[in-house]
PDB file of C-alpha atoms in Angstrom:
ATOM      1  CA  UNK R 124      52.041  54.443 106.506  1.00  0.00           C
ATOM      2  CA  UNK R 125      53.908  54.193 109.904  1.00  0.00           C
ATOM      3  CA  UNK R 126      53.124  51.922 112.555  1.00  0.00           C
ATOM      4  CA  UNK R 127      52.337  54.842 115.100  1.00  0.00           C
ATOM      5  CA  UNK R 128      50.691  57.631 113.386  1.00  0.00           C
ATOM      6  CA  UNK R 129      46.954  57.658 114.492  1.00  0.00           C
ATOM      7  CA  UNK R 130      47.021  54.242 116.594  1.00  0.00           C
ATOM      8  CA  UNK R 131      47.115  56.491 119.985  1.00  0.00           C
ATOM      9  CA  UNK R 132      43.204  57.294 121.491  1.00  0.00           C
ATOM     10  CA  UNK R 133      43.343  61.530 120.647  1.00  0.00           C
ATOM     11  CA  UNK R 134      42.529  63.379 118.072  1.00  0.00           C
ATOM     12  CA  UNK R 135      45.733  64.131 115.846  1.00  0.00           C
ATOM     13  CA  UNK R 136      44.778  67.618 114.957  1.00  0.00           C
ATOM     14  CA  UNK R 137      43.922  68.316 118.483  1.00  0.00           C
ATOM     15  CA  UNK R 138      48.147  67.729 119.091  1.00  0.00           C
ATOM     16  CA  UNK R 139      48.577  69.418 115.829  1.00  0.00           C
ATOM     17  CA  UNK R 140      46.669  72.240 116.794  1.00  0.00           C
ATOM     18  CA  UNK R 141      48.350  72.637 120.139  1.00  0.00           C
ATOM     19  CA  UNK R 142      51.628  72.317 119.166  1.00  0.00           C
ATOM     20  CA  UNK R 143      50.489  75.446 116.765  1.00  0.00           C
ATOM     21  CA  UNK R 144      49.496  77.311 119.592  1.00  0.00           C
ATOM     22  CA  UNK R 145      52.579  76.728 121.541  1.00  0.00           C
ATOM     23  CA  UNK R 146      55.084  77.288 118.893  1.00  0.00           C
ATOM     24  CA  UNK R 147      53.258  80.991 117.983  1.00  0.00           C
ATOM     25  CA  UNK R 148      53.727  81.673 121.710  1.00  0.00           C
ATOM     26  CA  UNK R 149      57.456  80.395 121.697  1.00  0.00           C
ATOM     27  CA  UNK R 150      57.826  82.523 118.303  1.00  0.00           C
ATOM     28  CA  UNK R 151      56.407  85.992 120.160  1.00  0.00           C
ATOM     29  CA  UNK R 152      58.098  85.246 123.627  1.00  0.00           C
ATOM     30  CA  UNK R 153      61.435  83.885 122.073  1.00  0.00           C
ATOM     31  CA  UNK R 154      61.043  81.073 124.120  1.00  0.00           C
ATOM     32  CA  UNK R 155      63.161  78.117 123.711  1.00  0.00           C
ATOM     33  CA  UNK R 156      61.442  76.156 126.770  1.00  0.00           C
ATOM     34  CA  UNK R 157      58.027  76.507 124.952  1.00  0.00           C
ATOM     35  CA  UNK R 158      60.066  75.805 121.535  1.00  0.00           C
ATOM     36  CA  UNK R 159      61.075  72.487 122.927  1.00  0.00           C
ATOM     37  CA  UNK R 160      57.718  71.580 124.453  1.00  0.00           C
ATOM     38  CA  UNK R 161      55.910  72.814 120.702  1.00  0.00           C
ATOM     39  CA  UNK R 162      58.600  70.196 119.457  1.00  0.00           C
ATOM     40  CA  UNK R 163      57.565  67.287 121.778  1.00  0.00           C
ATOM     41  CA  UNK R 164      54.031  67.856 121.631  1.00  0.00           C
ATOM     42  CA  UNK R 165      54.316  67.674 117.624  1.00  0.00           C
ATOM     43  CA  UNK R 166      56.601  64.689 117.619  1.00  0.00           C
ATOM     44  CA  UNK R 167      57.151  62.325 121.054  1.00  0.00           C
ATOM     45  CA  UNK R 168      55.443  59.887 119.034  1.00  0.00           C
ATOM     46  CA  UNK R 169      58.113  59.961 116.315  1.00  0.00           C
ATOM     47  CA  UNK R 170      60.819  60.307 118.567  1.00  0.00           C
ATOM     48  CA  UNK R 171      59.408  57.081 120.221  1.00  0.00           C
ATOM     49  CA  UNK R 172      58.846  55.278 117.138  1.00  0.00           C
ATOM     50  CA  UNK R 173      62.179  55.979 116.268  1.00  0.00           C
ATOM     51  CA  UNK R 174      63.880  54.697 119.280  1.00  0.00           C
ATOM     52  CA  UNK R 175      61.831  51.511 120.014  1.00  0.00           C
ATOM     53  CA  UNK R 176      62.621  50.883 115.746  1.00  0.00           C
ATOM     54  CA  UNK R 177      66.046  51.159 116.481  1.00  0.00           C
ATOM     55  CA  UNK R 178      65.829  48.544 119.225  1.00  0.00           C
ATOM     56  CA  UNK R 179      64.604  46.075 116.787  1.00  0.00           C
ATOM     57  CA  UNK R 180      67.329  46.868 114.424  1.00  0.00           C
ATOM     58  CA  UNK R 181      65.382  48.869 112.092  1.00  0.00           C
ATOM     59  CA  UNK R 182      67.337  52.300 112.111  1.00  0.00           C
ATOM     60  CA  UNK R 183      66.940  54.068 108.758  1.00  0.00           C
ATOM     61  CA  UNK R 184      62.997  54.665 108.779  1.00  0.00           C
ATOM     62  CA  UNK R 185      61.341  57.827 108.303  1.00  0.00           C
ATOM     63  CA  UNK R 186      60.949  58.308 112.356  1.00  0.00           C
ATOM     64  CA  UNK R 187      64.862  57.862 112.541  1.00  0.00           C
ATOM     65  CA  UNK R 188      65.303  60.474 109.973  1.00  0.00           C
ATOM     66  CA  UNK R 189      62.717  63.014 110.881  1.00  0.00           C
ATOM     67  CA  UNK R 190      64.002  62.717 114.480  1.00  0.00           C
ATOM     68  CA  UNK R 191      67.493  62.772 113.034  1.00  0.00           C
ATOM     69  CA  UNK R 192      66.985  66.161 111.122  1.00  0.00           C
ATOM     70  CA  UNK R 193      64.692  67.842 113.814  1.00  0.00           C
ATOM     71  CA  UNK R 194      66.947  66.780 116.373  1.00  0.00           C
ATOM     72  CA  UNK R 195      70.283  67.699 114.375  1.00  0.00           C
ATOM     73  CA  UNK R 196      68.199  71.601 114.309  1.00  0.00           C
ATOM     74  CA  UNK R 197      68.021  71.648 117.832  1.00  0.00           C
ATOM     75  CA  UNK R 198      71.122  70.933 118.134  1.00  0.00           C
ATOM     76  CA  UNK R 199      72.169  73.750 115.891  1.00  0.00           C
ATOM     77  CA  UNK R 200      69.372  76.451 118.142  1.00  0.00           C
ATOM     78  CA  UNK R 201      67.421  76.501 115.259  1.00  0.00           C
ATOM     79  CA  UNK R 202      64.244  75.574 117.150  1.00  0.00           C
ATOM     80  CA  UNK R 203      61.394  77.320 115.108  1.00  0.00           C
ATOM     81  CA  UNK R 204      62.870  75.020 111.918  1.00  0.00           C
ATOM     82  CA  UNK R 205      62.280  71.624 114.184  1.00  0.00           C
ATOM     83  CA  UNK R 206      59.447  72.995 115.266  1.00  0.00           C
ATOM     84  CA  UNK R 207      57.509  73.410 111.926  1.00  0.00           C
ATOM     85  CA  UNK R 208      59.137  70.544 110.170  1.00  0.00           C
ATOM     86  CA  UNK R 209      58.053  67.993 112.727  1.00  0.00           C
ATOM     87  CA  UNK R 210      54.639  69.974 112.770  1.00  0.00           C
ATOM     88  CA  UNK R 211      54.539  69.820 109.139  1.00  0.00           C
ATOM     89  CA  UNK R 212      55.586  66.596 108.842  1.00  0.00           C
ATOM     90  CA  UNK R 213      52.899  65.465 111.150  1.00  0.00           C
ATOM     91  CA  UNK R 214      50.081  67.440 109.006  1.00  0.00           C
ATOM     92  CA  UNK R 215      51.352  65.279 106.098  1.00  0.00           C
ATOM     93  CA  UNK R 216      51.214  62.341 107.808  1.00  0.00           C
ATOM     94  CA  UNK R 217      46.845  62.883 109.403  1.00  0.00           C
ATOM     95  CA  UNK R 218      46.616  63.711 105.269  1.00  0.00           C
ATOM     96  CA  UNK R 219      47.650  60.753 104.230  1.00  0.00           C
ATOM     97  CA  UNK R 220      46.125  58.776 106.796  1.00  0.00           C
ATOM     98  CA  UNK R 221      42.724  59.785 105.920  1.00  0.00           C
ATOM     99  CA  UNK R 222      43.522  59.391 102.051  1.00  0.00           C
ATOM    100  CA  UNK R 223      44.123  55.920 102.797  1.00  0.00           C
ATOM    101  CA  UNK R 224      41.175  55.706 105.107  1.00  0.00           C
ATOM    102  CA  UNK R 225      39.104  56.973 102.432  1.00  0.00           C
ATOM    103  CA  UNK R 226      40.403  54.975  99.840  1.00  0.00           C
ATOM    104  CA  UNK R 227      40.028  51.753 101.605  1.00  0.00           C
ATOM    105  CA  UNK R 228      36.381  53.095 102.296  1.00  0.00           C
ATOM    106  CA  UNK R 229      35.605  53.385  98.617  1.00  0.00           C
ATOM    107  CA  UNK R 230      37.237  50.309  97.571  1.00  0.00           C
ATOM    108  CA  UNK R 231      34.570  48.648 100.095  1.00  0.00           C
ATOM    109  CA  UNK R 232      31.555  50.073  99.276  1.00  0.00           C
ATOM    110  CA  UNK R 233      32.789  48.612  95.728  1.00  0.00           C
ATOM    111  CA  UNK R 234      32.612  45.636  96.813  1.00  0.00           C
ATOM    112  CA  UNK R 235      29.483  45.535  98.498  1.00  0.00           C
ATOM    113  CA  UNK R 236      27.923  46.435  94.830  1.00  0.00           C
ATOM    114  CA  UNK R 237      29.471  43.488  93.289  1.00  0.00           C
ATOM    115  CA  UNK R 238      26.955  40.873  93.446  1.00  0.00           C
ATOM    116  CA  UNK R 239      28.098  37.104  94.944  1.00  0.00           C
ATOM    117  CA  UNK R 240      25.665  35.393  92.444  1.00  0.00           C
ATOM    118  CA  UNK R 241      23.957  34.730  88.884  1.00  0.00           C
ATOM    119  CA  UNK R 242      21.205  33.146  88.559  1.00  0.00           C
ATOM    120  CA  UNK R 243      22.483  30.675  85.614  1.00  0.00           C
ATOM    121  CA  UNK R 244      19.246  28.686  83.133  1.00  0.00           C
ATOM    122  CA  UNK R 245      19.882  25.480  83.244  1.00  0.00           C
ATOM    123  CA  UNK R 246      17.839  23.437  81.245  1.00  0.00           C
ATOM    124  CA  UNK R 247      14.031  24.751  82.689  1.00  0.00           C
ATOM    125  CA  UNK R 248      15.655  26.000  85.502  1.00  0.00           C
ATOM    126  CA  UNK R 249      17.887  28.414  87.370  1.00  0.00           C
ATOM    127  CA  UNK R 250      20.726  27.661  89.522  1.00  0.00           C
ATOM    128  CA  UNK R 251      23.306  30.182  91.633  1.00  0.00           C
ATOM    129  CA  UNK R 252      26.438  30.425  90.868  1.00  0.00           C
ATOM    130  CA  UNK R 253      29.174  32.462  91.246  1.00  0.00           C
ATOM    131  CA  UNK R 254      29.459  35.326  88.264  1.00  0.00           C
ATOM    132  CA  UNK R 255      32.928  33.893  87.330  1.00  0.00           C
ATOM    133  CA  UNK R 256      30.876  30.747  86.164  1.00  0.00           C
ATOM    134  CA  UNK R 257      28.942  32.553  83.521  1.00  0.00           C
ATOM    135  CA  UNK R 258      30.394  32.021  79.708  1.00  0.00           C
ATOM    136  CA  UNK R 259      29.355  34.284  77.065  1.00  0.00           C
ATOM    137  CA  UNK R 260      26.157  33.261  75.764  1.00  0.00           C
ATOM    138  CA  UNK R 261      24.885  31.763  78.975  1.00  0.00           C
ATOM    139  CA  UNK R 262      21.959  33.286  79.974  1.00  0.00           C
ATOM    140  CA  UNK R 263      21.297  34.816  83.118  1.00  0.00           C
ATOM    141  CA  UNK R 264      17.680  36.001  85.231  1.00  0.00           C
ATOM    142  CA  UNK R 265      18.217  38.694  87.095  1.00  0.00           C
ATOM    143  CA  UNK R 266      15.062  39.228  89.744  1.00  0.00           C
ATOM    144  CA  UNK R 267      13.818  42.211  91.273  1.00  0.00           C
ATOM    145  CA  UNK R 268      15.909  43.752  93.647  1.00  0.00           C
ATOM    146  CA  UNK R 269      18.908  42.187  92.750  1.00  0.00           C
ATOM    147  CA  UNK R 270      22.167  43.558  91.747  1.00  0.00           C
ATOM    148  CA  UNK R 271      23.308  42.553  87.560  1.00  0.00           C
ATOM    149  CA  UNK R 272      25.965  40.604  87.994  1.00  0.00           C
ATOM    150  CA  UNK R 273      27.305  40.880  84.407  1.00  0.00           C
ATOM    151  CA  UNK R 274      26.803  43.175  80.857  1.00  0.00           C
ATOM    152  CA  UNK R 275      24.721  41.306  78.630  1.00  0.00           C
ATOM    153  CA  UNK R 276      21.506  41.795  76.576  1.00  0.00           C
ATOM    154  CA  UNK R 277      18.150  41.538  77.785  1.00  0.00           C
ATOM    155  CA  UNK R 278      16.321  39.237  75.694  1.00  0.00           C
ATOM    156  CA  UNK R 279      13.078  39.377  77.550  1.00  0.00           C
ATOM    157  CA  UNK R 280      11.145  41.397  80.112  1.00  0.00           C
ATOM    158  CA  UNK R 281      11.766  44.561  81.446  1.00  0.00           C
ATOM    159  CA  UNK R 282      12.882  46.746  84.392  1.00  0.00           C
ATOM    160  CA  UNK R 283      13.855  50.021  85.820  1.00  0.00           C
ATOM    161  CA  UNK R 284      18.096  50.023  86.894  1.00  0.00           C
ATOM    162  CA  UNK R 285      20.081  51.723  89.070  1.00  0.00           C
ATOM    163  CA  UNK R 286      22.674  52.349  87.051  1.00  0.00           C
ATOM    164  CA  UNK R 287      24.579  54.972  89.559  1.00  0.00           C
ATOM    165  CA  UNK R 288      27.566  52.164  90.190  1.00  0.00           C
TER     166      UNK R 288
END
């Protein structure tokens, strides 16, 4: 994902949503003023991007090109197209922003089920260690309130599990 989508302090759908509101009013009043100001609301930040990328020498990014293509429509008065296609592109963008966000959320609440431990026998007693330790036919106490750290077979006692993860 780009460096500068979402790092800024406002609510991306609150631009989103405003450049919306401006481009239906440019698109009833036939406005190019409120056309171009749609277009900037939607996409200073890619236009900015874009520029201060092609400072460091990195020109052919997906800012350079959006800006390229909306730009090259304004240049041609076809304002509603650069309009919608940086607003569109920008819609895109908060999407996959938050599928990443949620993603990385899942991926750590994974981890926080995977236990750090097993409780290895050895000899008349029980030592931690890390699961990765544990060979097949080791055996393994699991106490109550703690998380399995492996598949195996219970070969004595019993318990309820939470098996939900």
């Amino acid at each position: 994902m780009c460096e500068h989508h979402h790092e800024h302090k406002s609510n991306p759908l609150i631009r989103i949503g405003l450049a919306i509101v401006v481009f239906s009013l440019a698109w009833t009043m036939h406005s190019t003023i409120l056309f171009l100001t749609a277009y900037l609301i939607a996409g200073y930040d890619v236009l900015l991007t874009a520029l201060k990328n092609i400072i460091k020498g990195q020109v052919f990014d997906e800012n350079f090109l959006m800006g390229l293509a909306t730009l090259g429509a304004i240049g041609i008065k076809e304002y509603p197209e650069a309009v919608m296609v940086m607003i569109l592109y920008q819609i895109g963008e908060y999407l996959q922003h938050r599928a990443v966000h949620k993603s990385k959320k899942s991926i750590s609440a994974l981890m926080d089920i995977r236990p750090d431990y097993a409780n290895l026998e050895n000899g008349n007693k029980y030592i931690k260690v890390s699961p990765d330790k544990v060979n097949i036919g080791d055996i393994i106490l699991v106490k109550t309130g703690e998380k399995i750290p492996l598949d195996g077979i219970v070969e004595e006692g019993n318990a309820s599990v939470d098996t939900s993860a």
